[in-house]
XYZ file of C-alpha atoms in Angstrom:
575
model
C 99.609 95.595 37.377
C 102.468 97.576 38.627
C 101.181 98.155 42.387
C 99.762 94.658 42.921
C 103.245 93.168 41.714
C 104.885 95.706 44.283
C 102.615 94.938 47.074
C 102.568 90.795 46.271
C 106.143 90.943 46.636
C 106.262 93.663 49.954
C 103.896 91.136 51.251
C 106.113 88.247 50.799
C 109.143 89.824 52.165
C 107.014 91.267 55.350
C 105.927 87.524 56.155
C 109.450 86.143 55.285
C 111.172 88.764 57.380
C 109.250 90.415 59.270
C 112.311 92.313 61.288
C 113.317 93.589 58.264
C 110.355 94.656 57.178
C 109.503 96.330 60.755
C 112.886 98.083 60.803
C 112.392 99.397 57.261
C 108.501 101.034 59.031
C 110.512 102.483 61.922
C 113.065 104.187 59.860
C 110.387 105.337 57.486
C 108.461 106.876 60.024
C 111.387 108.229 61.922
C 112.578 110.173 58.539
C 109.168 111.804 58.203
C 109.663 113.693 61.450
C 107.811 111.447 64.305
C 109.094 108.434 66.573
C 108.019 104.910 66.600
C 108.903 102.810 69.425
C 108.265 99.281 68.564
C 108.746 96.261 70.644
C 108.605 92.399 69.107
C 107.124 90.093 71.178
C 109.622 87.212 69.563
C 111.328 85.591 72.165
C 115.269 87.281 71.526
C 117.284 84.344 69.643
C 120.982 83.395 70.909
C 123.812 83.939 68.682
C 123.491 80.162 67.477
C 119.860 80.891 66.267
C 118.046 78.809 68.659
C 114.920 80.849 71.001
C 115.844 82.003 74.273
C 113.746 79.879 76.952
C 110.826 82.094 78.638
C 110.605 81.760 82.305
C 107.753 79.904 83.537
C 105.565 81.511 86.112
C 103.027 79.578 87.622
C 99.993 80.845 89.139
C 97.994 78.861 91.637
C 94.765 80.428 92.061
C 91.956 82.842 90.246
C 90.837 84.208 93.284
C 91.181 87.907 93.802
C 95.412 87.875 94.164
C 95.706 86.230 91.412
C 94.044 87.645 89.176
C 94.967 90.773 90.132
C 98.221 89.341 88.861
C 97.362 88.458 85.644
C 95.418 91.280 84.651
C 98.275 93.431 85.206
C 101.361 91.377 83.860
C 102.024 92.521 80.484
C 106.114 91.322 80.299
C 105.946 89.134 77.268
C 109.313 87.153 78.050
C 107.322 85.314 80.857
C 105.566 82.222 80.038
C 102.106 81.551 82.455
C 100.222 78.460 83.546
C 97.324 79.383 85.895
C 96.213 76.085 87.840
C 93.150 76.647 89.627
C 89.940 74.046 90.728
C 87.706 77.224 89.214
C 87.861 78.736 85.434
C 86.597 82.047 86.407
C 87.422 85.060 88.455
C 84.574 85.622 90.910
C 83.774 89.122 92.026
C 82.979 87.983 96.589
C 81.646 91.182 97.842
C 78.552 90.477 95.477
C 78.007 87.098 96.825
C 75.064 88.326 99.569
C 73.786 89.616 96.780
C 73.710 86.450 94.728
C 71.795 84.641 97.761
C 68.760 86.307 97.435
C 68.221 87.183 93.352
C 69.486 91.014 93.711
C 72.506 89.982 91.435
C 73.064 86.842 89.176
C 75.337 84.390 89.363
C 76.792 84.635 86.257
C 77.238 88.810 86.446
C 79.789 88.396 89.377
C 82.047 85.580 87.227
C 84.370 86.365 84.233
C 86.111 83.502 82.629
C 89.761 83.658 83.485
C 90.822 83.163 79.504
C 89.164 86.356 78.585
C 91.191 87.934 81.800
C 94.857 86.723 80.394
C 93.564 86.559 76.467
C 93.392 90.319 77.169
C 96.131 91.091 78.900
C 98.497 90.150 76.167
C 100.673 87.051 77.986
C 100.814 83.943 76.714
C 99.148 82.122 79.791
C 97.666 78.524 79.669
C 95.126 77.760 82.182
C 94.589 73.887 83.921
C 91.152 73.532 85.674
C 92.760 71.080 88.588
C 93.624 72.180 92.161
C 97.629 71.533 93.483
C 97.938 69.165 95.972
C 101.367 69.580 96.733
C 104.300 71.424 96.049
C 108.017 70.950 95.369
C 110.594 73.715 95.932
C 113.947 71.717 96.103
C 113.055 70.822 92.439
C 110.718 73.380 90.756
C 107.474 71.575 90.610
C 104.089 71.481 91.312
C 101.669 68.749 91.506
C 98.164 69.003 90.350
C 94.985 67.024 90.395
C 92.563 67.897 87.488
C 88.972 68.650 88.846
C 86.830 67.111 86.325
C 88.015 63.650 87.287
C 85.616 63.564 90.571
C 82.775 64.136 87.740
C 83.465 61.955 84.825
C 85.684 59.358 87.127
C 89.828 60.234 85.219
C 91.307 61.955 88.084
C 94.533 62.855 86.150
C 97.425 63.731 87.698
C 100.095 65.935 86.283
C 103.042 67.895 87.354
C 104.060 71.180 86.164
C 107.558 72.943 86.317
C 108.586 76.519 87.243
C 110.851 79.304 87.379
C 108.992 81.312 89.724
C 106.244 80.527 91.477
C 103.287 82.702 92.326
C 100.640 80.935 95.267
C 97.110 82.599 95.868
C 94.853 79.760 96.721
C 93.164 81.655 99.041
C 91.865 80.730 102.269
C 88.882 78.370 103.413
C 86.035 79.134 105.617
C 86.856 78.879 109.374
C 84.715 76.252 111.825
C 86.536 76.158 114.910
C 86.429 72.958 114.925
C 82.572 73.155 115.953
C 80.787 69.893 115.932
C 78.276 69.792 113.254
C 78.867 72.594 111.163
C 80.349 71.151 108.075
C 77.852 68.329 107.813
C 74.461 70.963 108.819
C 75.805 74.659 107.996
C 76.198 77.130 104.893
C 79.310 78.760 104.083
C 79.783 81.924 101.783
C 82.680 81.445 100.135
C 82.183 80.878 96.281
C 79.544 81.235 94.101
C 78.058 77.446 94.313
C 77.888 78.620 98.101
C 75.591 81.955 97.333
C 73.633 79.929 94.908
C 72.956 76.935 97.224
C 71.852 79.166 99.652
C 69.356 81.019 97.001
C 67.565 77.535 96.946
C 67.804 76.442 100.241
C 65.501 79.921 100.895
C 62.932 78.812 98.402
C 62.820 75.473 99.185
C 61.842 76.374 103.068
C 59.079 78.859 102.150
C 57.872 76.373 99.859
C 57.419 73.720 102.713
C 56.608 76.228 104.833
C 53.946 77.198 102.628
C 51.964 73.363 102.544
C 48.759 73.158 103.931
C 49.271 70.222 106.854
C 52.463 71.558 107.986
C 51.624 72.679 111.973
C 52.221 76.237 113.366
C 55.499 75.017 115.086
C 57.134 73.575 112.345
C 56.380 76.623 109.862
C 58.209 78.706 112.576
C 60.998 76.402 112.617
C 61.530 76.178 108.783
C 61.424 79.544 108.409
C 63.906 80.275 111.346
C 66.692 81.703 109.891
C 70.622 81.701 111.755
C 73.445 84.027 110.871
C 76.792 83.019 112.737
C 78.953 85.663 112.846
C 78.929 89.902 112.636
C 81.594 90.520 110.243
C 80.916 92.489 107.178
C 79.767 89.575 105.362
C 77.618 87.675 108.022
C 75.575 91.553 108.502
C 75.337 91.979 104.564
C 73.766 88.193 104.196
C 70.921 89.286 107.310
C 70.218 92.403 105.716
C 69.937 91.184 102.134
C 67.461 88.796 103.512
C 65.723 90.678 105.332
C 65.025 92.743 102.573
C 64.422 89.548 100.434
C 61.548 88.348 102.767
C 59.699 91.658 103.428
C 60.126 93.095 99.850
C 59.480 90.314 97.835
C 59.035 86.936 99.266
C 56.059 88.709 101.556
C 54.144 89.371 98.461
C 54.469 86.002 97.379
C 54.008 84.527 100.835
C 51.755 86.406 102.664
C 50.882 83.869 105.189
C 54.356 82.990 106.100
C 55.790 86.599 106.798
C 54.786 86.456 110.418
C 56.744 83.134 111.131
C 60.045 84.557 109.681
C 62.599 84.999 112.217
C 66.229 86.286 111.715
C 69.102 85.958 114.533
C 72.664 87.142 114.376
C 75.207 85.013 116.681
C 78.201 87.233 117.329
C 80.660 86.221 120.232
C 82.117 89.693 120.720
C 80.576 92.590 121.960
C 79.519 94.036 118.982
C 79.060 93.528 115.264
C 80.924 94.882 112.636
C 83.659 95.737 115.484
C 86.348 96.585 112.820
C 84.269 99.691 111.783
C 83.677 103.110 113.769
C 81.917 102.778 116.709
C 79.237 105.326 115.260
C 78.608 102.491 112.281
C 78.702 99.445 115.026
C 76.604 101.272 116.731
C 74.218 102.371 114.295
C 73.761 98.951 112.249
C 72.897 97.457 115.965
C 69.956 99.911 116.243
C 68.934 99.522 112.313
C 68.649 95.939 112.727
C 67.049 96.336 116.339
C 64.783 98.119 114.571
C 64.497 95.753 111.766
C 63.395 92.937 113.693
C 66.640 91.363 113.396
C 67.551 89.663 116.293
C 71.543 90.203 117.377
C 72.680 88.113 120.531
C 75.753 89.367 121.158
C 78.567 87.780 123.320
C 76.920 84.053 121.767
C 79.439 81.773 121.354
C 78.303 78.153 119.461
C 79.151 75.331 120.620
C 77.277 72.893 118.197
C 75.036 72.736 115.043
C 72.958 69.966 114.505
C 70.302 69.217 111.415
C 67.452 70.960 113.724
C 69.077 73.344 115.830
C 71.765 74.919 117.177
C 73.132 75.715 120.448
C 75.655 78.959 121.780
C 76.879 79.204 124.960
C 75.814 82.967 126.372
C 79.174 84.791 128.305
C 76.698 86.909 130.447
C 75.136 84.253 132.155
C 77.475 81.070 130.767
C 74.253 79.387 130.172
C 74.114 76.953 126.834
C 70.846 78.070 124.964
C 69.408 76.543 121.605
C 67.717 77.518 118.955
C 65.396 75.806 116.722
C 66.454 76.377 112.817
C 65.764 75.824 109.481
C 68.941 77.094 107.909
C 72.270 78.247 108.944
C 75.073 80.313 107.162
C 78.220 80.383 108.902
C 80.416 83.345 108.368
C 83.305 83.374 111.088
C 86.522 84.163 109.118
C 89.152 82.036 107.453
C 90.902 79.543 108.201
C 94.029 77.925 106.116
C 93.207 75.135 103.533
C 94.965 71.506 104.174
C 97.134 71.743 100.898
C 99.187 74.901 102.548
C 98.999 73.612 105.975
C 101.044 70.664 104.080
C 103.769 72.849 102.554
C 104.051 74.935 105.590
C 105.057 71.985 107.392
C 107.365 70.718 104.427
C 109.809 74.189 104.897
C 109.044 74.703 108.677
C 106.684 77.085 109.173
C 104.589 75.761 111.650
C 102.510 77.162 114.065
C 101.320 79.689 111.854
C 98.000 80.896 109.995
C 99.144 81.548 107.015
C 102.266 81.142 104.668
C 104.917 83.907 105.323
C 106.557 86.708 103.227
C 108.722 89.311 103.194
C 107.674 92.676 102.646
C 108.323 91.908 99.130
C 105.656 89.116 98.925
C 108.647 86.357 98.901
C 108.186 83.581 100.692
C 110.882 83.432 103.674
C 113.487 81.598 102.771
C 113.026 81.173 98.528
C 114.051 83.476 96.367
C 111.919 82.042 93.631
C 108.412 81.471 95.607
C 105.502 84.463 95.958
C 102.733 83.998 98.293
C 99.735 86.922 98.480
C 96.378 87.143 99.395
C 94.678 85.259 102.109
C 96.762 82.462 102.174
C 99.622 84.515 103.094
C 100.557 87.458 105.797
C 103.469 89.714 105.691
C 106.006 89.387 108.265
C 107.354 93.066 108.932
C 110.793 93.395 110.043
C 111.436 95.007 113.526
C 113.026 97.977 113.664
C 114.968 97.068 116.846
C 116.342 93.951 115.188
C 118.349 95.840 113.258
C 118.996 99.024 114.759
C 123.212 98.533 114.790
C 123.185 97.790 111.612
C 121.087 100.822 110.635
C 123.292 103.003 112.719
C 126.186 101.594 111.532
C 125.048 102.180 107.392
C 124.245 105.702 108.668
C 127.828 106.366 110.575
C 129.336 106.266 107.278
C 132.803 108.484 108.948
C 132.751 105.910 111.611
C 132.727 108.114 114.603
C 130.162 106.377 116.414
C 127.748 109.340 115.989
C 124.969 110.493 113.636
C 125.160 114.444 112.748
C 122.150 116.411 110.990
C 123.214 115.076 107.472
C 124.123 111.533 108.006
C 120.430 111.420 110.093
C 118.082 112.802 107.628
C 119.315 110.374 105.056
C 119.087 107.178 107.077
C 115.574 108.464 108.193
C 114.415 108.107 104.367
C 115.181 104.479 103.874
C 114.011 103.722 107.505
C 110.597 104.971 106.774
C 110.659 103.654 103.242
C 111.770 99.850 104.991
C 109.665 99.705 108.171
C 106.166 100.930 107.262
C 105.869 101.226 111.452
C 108.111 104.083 111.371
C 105.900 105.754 108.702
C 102.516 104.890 110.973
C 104.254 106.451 114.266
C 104.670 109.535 112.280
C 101.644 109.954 110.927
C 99.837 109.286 114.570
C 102.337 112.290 115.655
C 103.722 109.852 118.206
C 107.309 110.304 117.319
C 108.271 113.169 119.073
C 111.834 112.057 119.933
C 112.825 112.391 116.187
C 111.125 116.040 115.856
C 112.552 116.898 119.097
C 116.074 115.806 117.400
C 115.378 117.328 114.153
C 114.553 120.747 115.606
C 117.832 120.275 118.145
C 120.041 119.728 114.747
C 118.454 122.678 113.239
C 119.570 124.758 116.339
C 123.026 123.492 117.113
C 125.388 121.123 115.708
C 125.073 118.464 118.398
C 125.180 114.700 117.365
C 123.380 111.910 118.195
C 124.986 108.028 119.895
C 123.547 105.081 119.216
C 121.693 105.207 122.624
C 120.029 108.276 121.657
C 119.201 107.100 118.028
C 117.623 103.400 120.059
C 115.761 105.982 122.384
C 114.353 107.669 119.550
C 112.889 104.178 117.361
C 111.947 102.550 120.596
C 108.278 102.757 120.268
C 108.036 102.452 117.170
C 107.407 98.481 116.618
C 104.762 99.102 118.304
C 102.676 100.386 115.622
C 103.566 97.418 113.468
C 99.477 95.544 112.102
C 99.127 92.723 110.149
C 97.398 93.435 107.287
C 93.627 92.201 106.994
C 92.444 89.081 104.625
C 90.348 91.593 102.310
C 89.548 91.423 98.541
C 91.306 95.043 98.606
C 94.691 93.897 100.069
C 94.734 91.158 97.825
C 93.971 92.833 94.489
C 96.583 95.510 95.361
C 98.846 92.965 96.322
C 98.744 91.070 92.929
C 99.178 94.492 91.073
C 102.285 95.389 92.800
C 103.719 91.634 92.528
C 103.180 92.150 88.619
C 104.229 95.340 88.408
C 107.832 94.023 89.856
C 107.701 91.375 87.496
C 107.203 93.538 84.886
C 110.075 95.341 85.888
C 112.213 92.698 86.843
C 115.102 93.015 84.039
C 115.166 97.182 84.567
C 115.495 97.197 88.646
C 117.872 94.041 88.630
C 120.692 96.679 86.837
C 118.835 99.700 88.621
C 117.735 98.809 91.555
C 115.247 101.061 92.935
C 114.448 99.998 96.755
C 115.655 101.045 100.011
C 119.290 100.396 101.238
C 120.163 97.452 102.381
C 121.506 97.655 106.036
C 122.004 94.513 106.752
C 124.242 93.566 103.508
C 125.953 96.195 100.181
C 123.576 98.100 97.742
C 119.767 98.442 97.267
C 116.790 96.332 97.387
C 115.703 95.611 93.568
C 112.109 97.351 94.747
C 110.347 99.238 97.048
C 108.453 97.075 99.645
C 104.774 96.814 98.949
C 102.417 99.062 100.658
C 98.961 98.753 101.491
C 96.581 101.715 100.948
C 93.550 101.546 102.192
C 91.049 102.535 100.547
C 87.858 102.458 102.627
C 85.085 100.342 103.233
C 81.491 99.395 103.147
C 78.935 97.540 104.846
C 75.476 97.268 103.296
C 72.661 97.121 105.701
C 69.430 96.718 104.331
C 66.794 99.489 103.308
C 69.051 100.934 100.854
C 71.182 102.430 102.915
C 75.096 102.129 103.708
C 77.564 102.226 106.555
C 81.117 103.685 104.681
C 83.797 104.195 106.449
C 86.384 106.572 103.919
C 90.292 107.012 104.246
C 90.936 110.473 106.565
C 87.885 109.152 108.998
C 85.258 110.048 106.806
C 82.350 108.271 108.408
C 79.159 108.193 105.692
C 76.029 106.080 106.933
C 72.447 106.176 104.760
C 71.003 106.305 101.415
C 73.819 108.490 100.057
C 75.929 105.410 100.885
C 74.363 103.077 99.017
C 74.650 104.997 95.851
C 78.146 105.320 96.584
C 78.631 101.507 97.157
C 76.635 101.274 94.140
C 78.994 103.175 91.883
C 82.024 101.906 93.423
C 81.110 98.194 92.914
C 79.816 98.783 89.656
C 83.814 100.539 88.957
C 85.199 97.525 90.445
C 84.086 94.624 88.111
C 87.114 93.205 86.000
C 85.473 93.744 82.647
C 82.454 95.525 81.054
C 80.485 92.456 80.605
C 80.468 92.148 84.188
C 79.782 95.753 85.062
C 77.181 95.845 82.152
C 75.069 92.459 83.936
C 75.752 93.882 87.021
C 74.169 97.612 86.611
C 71.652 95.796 84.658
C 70.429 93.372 87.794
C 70.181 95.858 90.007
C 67.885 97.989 88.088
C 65.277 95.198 86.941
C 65.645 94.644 90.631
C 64.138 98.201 91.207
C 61.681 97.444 88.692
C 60.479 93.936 88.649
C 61.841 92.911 92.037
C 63.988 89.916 92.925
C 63.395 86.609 91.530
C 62.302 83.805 93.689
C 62.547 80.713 91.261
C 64.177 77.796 92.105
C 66.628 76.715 89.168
C-alpha cells in the first residue's frame, strides 16, 4: 500500500507539473554521475503566463524541395501548414518505371503525414493548390482540390511568418499546336499510370481480328519527344516491356511495334559524357529504336505527328498511336502571376539569393524547380571587396590582408571556387608564390586583373530531383538554426555592408548521375569523371534508388517489385 500511494501521488504531481517533475529527473540523474540534456517542446511562456506565438511557416508544395524540407526540420518553435494539390511525396525518377509494370504506383508514393508525423513538427497539411500569393500582407490564397470532384471549391486563405514556395515546375510544350489536347506528359504519377493503360489498351486493339495490317502498325507506333534522361529511360523501359513481356503475350503484334525518339539537338542525353551519348545512340541503334536526331516538331495531331528535319528543312510526319512528350519544364501560371506581381519578369523561374531568399523579401524562400539562384558577380563588387580587405587603408593588399579576403571570396562566389578547381586561376598562384618570395603588394588593378575571368565560370544550377532535395535540407537546416546564427552568425563577410552573413551560402554537390537504358544495363556518370556504362551499372542504380526512397515502406515495395519482376515478369493488366 505504501508504493502505490507514493507512485499515485508522483503520478499526480508529474501530470500537474510536469517541469517540476522533469527538473527533479535531471537533477537525479545528474547526481548519480551522468548528464541529461532535456529539451521541452512547450512553447516558452512570457512573464505574464500567456504562450509565446510560434512562427508560421508555410510550405507550398510536396514535391521533392519540399519535402526535403520537412523531413529535415526538427525546430519545434515553428508552426507548419503544407498546402499542396497532392497528399503524398512522389519518388519521379521511378516514374518510367511505373509506365510499364516494373514498379507500382503506390511503391514510389508516401503520404506526406507520415513524412512530418515523423519528423517531430507540428505541421498541418491542406490538400488545395495556391492560386495566389500576398507578400505586402503575409498571406496566401488557396483553392481546395476536392471541390472540382464533389462540386465545394472552397476557398481559404492562410497567414505566414515565413514563407517556403516549391511548387515545382510544369511540363514544357513550346507552345506546339496539339500537344496538350493529343500528347502524354511524365510528370506525376496519374501521368506514368495513364500511360501504363494507354499501352494496353493499343495492343489490345491492335490485337482484334478485322483490324487491317496498316492500322495495327499505326496503333502500335510508338513516339518519344525528346532525349533527355527521362524521354531515353521511358524508350528503353518500353522497349524492354514489349520484347520481354508483352511479346509473349502478343506474339502476332511484335513485328508491327515501332519505337522513334525525336530529339532536336545533335545528340541524346547531351548533358552526359560523350562516351555515354555516344554509347546509348549505338545501344538503341542496335535495339531497333529509332533516334532522328536534329527533329524538331512542329505539330501533334490525334493521328500523327509532324517534325521539321534541320538537315534537309523538310517537314516529315509520322503516323502514331501514342505520344509522350518529355522536353523540359516550363513555369506553371500561378508563379508566372507572382513574378509579375514583384517584377520579375522576363524570367523562367522565381529568383533567389544564394541563400534561397527570394530577391527582395526577407521573409519569402523559393527552391526547387520553380526557382534558380542568381549568383552574384564577382566584378560587381570588386571595390567593395578590396576595400573590406584594405583594412590600413593604403590602397594596397599585402600577403596577410590577401589570404584572408581570398577565404570569404571563395566561400561567397562559388565561381571563384570552380576557377580554382579547373586550375584556371593562375594570376592568384602567380601572386601567392610572388608574396611568398618578396614583400611586394598588390593595387586594386592588379587584384581586378587577377578575378577577371572568373565570372566566367559562373552555371546555373540544373532543375534535378538532386538539387532540389539538397536544397530543402540546407533551407531546414538554417531554419533549424535560425535563433543560434542570428547571435553567431556563421557566413561569409559582408562586403558590401558591417558583420557576417547569418549562414554560409548553399552549395550544390553533385552527386552523379544515371541513365537507364534498357537490357539491364546503365550509363553512370560519378563525381571525379568516373564514367561506368553496363550491367554493373544497373546494380548500382539499383542500390542507389533503393537508398533513396523516403521511408522503408517505400524501399521495402520497391526492392520487392523489382524482384517479382525478375521472377514473374511485368504485369500487363489494365486496372
Amino acid at each position: 500500500m505504501h508504493w502505490s500511494s507514493y507512485y499515485q501521488n508522483a503520478s499526480r504531481v508529474f501530470h500537474k507539473y510536469p517541469s517540476w517533475s522533469k527538473a527533479v529527473i535531471v537533477c537525479t540523474v545528474t547526481s548519480s554521475g551522468g548528464l541529461v540534456a532535456y529539451g521541452d517542446a512547450t512553447p516558452v511562456q512570457s512573464e505574464i503566463g500567456n504562450q509565446v506565438r510560434k512562427k508560421k511557416v508555410v510550405v507550398l508544395g510536396t514535391g521533392w524541395a519540399g519535402t526535403s524540407f520537412l523531413k529535415n526540420l526538427n525546430d519545434p518553435s515553428y508552426e507548419v501548414h503544407v498546402v499542396s494539390p497532392r497528399n503524398y511525396f512522389a519518388f519521379t525518377p521511378l516514374l518510367p518505371s511505373v509506365t510499364c509494370g516494373t514498379v507500382e504506383a503506390r511503391s514510389v508514393v508516401e503520404p506526406i503525414r507520415s513524412i512530418t508525423r515523423k519528423s517531430g513538427v507540428n505541421a498541418q497539411f491542406s490538400e488545395a493548390e495556391c492560386y495566389k500569393i500576398d507578400p505586402k500582407i503575409n498571406k496566401v490564397y488557396c483553392r481546395a482540390v476536392q471541390g472540382k470532384k464533389v462540386g465545394s471549391g472552397e476557398e481559404f486563405s492562410i497567414d505566414y511568418d515565413y514563407l517556403v514556395i516549391a511548387m515545382g515546375a510544369r511540363s514544357n510544350t513550346f507552345n506546339t499546336p496539339g500537344v496538350l489536347e493529343h500528347a502524354h506528359f511524365l510528370k506525376e504519377v496519374e501521368d506514368a499510370l495513364r500511360i501504363r493503360r494507354t499501352v494496353i489498351d493499343l495492343f489490345e486493339r491492335a490485337s482484334l481480328p478485322s483490324l487491317p495490317v496498316e492500322e495495327k502498325k499505326k496503333l502500335l507506333s510508338f513516339v518519344v519527344v525528346g532525349g533527355g534522361p527521362t524521354g531515353v529511360e521511358f524508350a528503353a523501359e518500353l522497349h524492354d516491356f514489349v520484347h520481354e513481356d508483352l511479346s509473349k503475350l502478343y506474339p502476332s503484334l511484335e513485328k508491327y511495334v515501332k519505337i522513334t525518339l525525336l530529339e532536336a539537338g545533335d545528340h541524346i542525353l547531351n548533358m552526359f559524357d560523350k562516351r555515354i551519348t555516344d554509347f546509348a545512340e549505338s545501344k538503341f541503334s542496335r535495339d531497333g529504336i529509332n533516334v532522328k536526331l536534329g527533329s524538331m516538331v512542329v505539330s501533334v495531331s490525334e493521328n500523327e505527328i509532324s517534325s521539321k528535319e534541320r538537315a534537309t528543312g523538310q517537314t516529315v510526319s509520322l503516323p502514331h498511336g501514342m505520344v509522350v512528350w518529355s522536353t523540359g519544364i516550363g513555369t506553371r501560371p500561378e508563379i508566372l502571376d507572382f513574378m509579375k506581381q514583384i517584377g520579375q519578369i522576363n524570367r523562367r523561374a522565381l529568383v533567389t539569393d544564394e541563400w534561397l531568399r527570394l530577391e527582395g523579401f526577407d521573409n519569402i524562400y523559393a527552391l526547387g524547380d520553380c526557382a534558380t539562384v542568381n549568383q552574384r558577380r564577382v566584378m560587381e563588387d570588386i571595390a567593395a571587396i578590396f576595400s573590406k580587405a584594405d583594412k590600413d587603408n593604403n590602397g594596397r593588399l599585402d600577403l596577410k590582408e590577401f589570404r584572408e579576403v581570398v577565404g570569404d571570396i571563395i566561400e561567397r562566389y562559388p565561381q571563384v571556387e570552380i576557377y580554382l578547381k579547373k586550375n584556371l586561376m593562375k594570376e592568384v598562384a602567380a601572386l601567392l608564390q610572388k608574396y611568398e618570395d618578396s614583400s611586394l603588394t598588390a593595387d586594386i588593378e592588379y587584384f581586378k586583373d587577377a578575378l577577371s575571368k572568373v565570372d566566367s565560370q559562373m552555371k546555373n544550377l540544373p532543375a534535378t530531383a538532386q538539387v532540389a532535395a539538397q536544397q530543402g535540407a540546407y533551407l531546414a537546416e538554417c531554419f533549424n538554426r535560425m535563433e543560434l546564427c542570428e547571435k553567431y552568425p556563421e557566413g561569409p563577410i559582408r562586403f558590401r555592408g558591417v558583420g557576417r552573413h547569418r549562414f554560409r551560402p548553399f552549395r550544390y554537390k553533385h552527386l552523379g548521375q544515371f541513365a537507364p537504358l534498357g537490357g539491364e544495363q546503365t550509363a553512370a556518370m560519378l563525381p571525379g569523371d568516373w564514367i561506368s556504362i553496363g550491367h554493373n551499372s544497373q546494380w548500382l542504380w539499383y542500390s542507389i534508388y533503393a537508398s533513396k526512397q523516403v521511408s522503408w515502406r517505400t524501399r521495402m515495395l520497391v526492392v520487392a517489385d523489382w524482384s517479382r519482376r525478375f521472377i514473374f515478369g511485368r504485369d500487363s493488366s489494365r486496372i
